[in-house]
Amino acid sequence: AQTVTQSQPEMSVQEAETVTLSCTYDTSESDYYLFWYKQPPSRQMILVIRQEAYKQQNATENRFSVNFQKAAKSFSLKISDSQLGDAAMYFCAYRSPNRDDKIIFGKGTRLHILP
Amino acid sequence: EPEVTQTPSHQVTQMGQEVILRCVPISNHLYFYWYRQILGQKVEFLVSFYNNEISEKSEIFDDQFSVERPDGSNFTLKIRSTKLEDSAMYFCASSEARQQETQYFGPGTRLLVL
C-alpha cells in the first residue's frame, strides 16, 4: 500500500525568506500524481501544486516549486519570499492514476511565518 | 473561479442522531468524494461516487454512512446514528474525470457529536 510521510510536524520561517517542506512516499507504481495542499486556519483544503510522476521537470506555481526526486521517492515543497498568508498546514498527497479514487495524505506540516 | 461549496459549516448533534452533510460540487465535474479529518489527524478517504453509484469506499465507510446525489447539483453524506468518534471535519471534493485529475476540495463541515 502507498504511504506518504511528512517528517516535520512544524516549521517556522521569517517573512520574505525561503522554506522547504519535506515529503517522502512509498509506492511500487511507476506512474502516479503528487500534490501539495494547503489548509489555512479556515480549514479549507487548497491545492498548491501538482506533479505528474512521468514528468521530469519540477512543477512551479509562482512562489511555490517542488523538488521531485523519483528515484528517492521524495517530493519537497519550496516556498520562496514567504508571506504571512502562507501560514497554514501543508499536506503532501499521493494519487494512483491506475486504480483507486482516493488521495492518500501525509500527516501534515504546520508552517509558521514570523514577521 | 468555480468552487466546491458545503453546508453547514458547523453542525452539533447528539449521539445517535442522524446528520446530513451537503455539498455542491463544481458544475461540470462528474466524480465526487468525501473525506474526513479527525482533529489533529490526517485526512482520510471515505467514499467516491460516480454515475449515481459508489465506485470505491474505505473501511471507515460502514453501514451507518450513505451517500446520495438527490438532484443535479447536490451531493450528500448521511450518517444514520452518529457516534462520538464521528466528530471530525468532513470534506467534499470533486473532479472532472476520474484519472489524471486533481480533486478540488470544499471548505468542510465541522461535525461535533455530543
XYZ file of C-alpha atoms in Angstrom:
229
model
C 0.000 0.000 0.000
C 1.114 3.509 -0.710
C 2.179 5.719 2.170
C 3.096 9.385 2.481
C 5.421 10.616 5.197
C 5.992 14.161 6.340
C 8.683 14.127 8.986
C 8.419 17.775 10.045
C 5.325 18.347 12.208
C 6.081 22.085 12.468
C 8.368 24.614 10.837
C 8.943 28.334 11.127
C 10.343 30.789 8.644
C 10.991 34.506 8.672
C 8.790 36.564 6.388
C 10.383 37.021 2.944
C 12.687 34.050 3.474
C 12.592 30.685 1.718
C 11.454 27.458 3.354
C 11.384 23.847 2.187
C 8.889 21.287 3.420
C 9.849 17.637 3.098
C 7.776 14.703 1.925
C 8.636 11.124 1.096
C 6.347 8.445 -0.192
C 6.375 4.753 -0.816
C 4.894 3.091 -3.864
C 5.577 0.273 -6.266
C 3.896 2.087 -9.130
C 5.807 3.905 -11.827
C 3.127 6.407 -12.703
C 1.280 8.499 -10.163
C 0.412 12.026 -9.101
C 1.737 14.031 -6.210
C 0.153 17.090 -4.672
C 0.717 19.702 -2.044
C -2.427 21.016 -0.397
C -2.584 23.995 1.943
C -5.010 24.159 4.843
C -5.157 27.633 6.447
C -6.925 28.268 9.765
C -10.217 28.433 7.855
C -9.671 24.643 7.363
C -10.348 24.710 3.609
C -8.060 22.454 1.576
C -6.467 24.425 -1.223
C -4.420 22.851 -3.977
C -0.986 24.456 -4.096
C 0.822 22.440 -6.724
C 0.646 19.162 -8.597
C 3.302 16.934 -10.169
C 2.888 14.063 -12.602
C 5.475 11.360 -11.979
C 6.169 10.863 -15.676
C 7.316 14.473 -15.992
C 10.947 15.071 -15.161
C 10.521 18.814 -14.927
C 9.664 20.091 -11.485
C 6.319 21.855 -11.206
C 6.253 25.567 -10.360
C 3.416 27.867 -9.391
C 4.564 31.420 -8.735
C 6.440 31.351 -5.393
C 5.847 27.630 -4.942
C 8.024 24.978 -6.515
C 8.766 21.336 -5.914
C 11.870 19.217 -5.947
C 10.689 15.872 -7.267
C 13.223 13.085 -6.917
C 11.525 9.991 -8.300
C 14.285 7.511 -7.527
C 14.479 8.716 -3.952
C 10.659 8.963 -3.722
C 10.981 12.453 -2.422
C 8.690 15.411 -3.130
C 9.624 18.586 -1.268
C 7.862 21.936 -1.494
C 9.826 25.165 -1.623
C 8.128 28.423 -0.748
C 10.071 31.497 -1.788
C 9.574 35.005 -0.392
C 7.358 33.680 2.408
C 4.327 35.783 3.226
C 2.151 35.926 6.322
C -0.685 34.414 4.309
C 1.388 31.292 3.743
C 0.914 30.291 7.367
C -1.041 27.060 7.238
C -0.928 23.303 7.499
C 0.619 21.793 4.379
C -0.287 18.290 3.287
C 1.670 16.208 0.842
C -0.549 13.767 -1.035
C -0.359 10.867 -3.481
C -2.769 9.508 -6.015
C -2.550 6.485 -8.272
C -3.949 7.077 -11.744
C -4.358 3.411 -12.459
C -6.647 2.351 -9.685
C -8.193 3.805 -6.567
C -10.063 7.039 -6.435
C -8.630 8.135 -3.168
C -5.897 10.611 -2.399
C -3.519 9.482 0.320
C -2.406 12.281 2.589
C 0.579 12.721 4.847
C 0.114 13.921 8.415
C 0.955 17.483 7.500
C 3.488 20.151 8.385
C 2.340 23.257 10.203
C 4.157 26.279 8.825
C 4.532 29.431 10.908
C 5.578 32.703 9.308
C 7.461 35.031 11.629
C 7.033 38.764 10.945
C -13.478 30.618 -10.350
C -15.864 27.729 -9.692
C -15.529 26.068 -6.313
C -16.984 23.295 -4.217
C -19.344 24.503 -1.509
C -20.503 22.727 1.634
C -23.277 23.313 4.141
C -23.489 23.683 7.020
C -20.073 24.950 8.019
C -20.628 23.658 11.553
C -23.018 21.046 12.916
C -23.536 19.986 16.504
C -25.618 16.894 17.162
C -26.423 14.445 19.909
C -25.044 10.929 19.799
C -27.455 8.616 17.999
C -28.949 11.341 15.832
C -28.866 11.365 12.061
C -26.999 14.100 10.214
C -26.866 15.026 6.563
C -23.910 16.955 5.234
C -24.415 18.705 1.941
C -22.061 19.530 -0.870
C -22.416 21.269 -4.210
C -19.596 20.075 -6.466
C -18.183 22.095 -9.336
C -20.834 22.038 -12.054
C -19.056 20.138 -14.844
C -17.446 17.628 -12.523
C -18.564 14.013 -12.640
C -16.706 12.401 -9.733
C -17.443 13.170 -6.133
C -15.696 12.272 -2.919
C -15.999 12.528 0.828
C -13.025 12.679 3.171
C -12.832 13.256 6.882
C -10.227 14.676 9.201
C -10.392 13.913 12.889
C -8.828 16.746 14.872
C -5.054 16.514 14.804
C -5.000 13.597 12.400
C -4.521 13.153 8.689
C -7.222 13.484 6.093
C -8.805 10.104 5.316
C -10.744 8.959 2.284
C -14.312 7.805 2.894
C -16.012 7.232 -0.427
C -16.091 8.097 -4.108
C -19.221 8.365 -6.248
C -19.812 8.350 -9.972
C -22.827 7.872 -12.191
C -25.145 7.595 -9.210
C -23.282 4.824 -7.502
C -20.390 4.287 -5.145
C -17.205 3.473 -7.032
C -14.930 2.998 -4.040
C -15.214 3.120 -0.271
C -12.863 2.780 2.638
C -13.113 0.631 5.749
C -14.378 3.668 7.622
C -17.430 3.898 5.381
C -19.580 1.315 7.130
C -23.334 0.767 7.124
C -24.053 3.905 9.117
C -22.826 6.034 6.216
C -24.573 6.614 2.918
C -24.174 8.998 0.012
C -26.648 10.311 -2.465
C -26.968 12.705 -5.339
C -30.603 13.684 -4.883
C -30.655 16.160 -7.756
C -28.376 17.550 -10.416
C -26.339 19.698 -8.094
C -26.189 18.345 -4.534
C -24.107 15.501 -3.164
C -24.888 14.414 0.392
C -23.301 12.331 3.106
C -25.667 10.862 5.672
C -24.597 9.454 8.989
C -27.542 7.473 10.357
C -26.712 7.142 14.026
C -23.834 9.359 14.993
C -21.166 8.272 17.451
C -18.771 10.381 19.453
C -15.930 9.247 17.211
C -17.689 10.678 14.159
C -16.699 14.137 15.352
C -14.450 15.434 12.617
C -14.117 17.810 9.713
C -15.821 16.375 6.638
C -14.573 17.468 3.248
C -16.334 17.048 -0.030
C -14.280 17.020 -3.222
C -14.991 16.749 -6.910
C -13.064 16.125 -10.088
C -13.860 16.440 -13.753
C -12.691 12.957 -14.592
C -11.501 10.021 -12.582
C -7.931 9.521 -13.536
C -5.309 12.151 -14.102
C -7.434 14.765 -12.491
C -6.998 16.875 -9.445
C -9.660 16.699 -6.782
C -10.916 20.098 -5.638
C -11.994 20.334 -2.039
C -14.770 22.263 -0.364
C -14.328 24.266 2.836
C -15.506 21.415 5.038
C -18.216 20.839 7.609
C -17.105 20.621 11.204
C -19.248 17.973 12.910
C -19.336 17.728 16.678
C -21.155 14.797 18.263
C -22.033 15.212 21.932
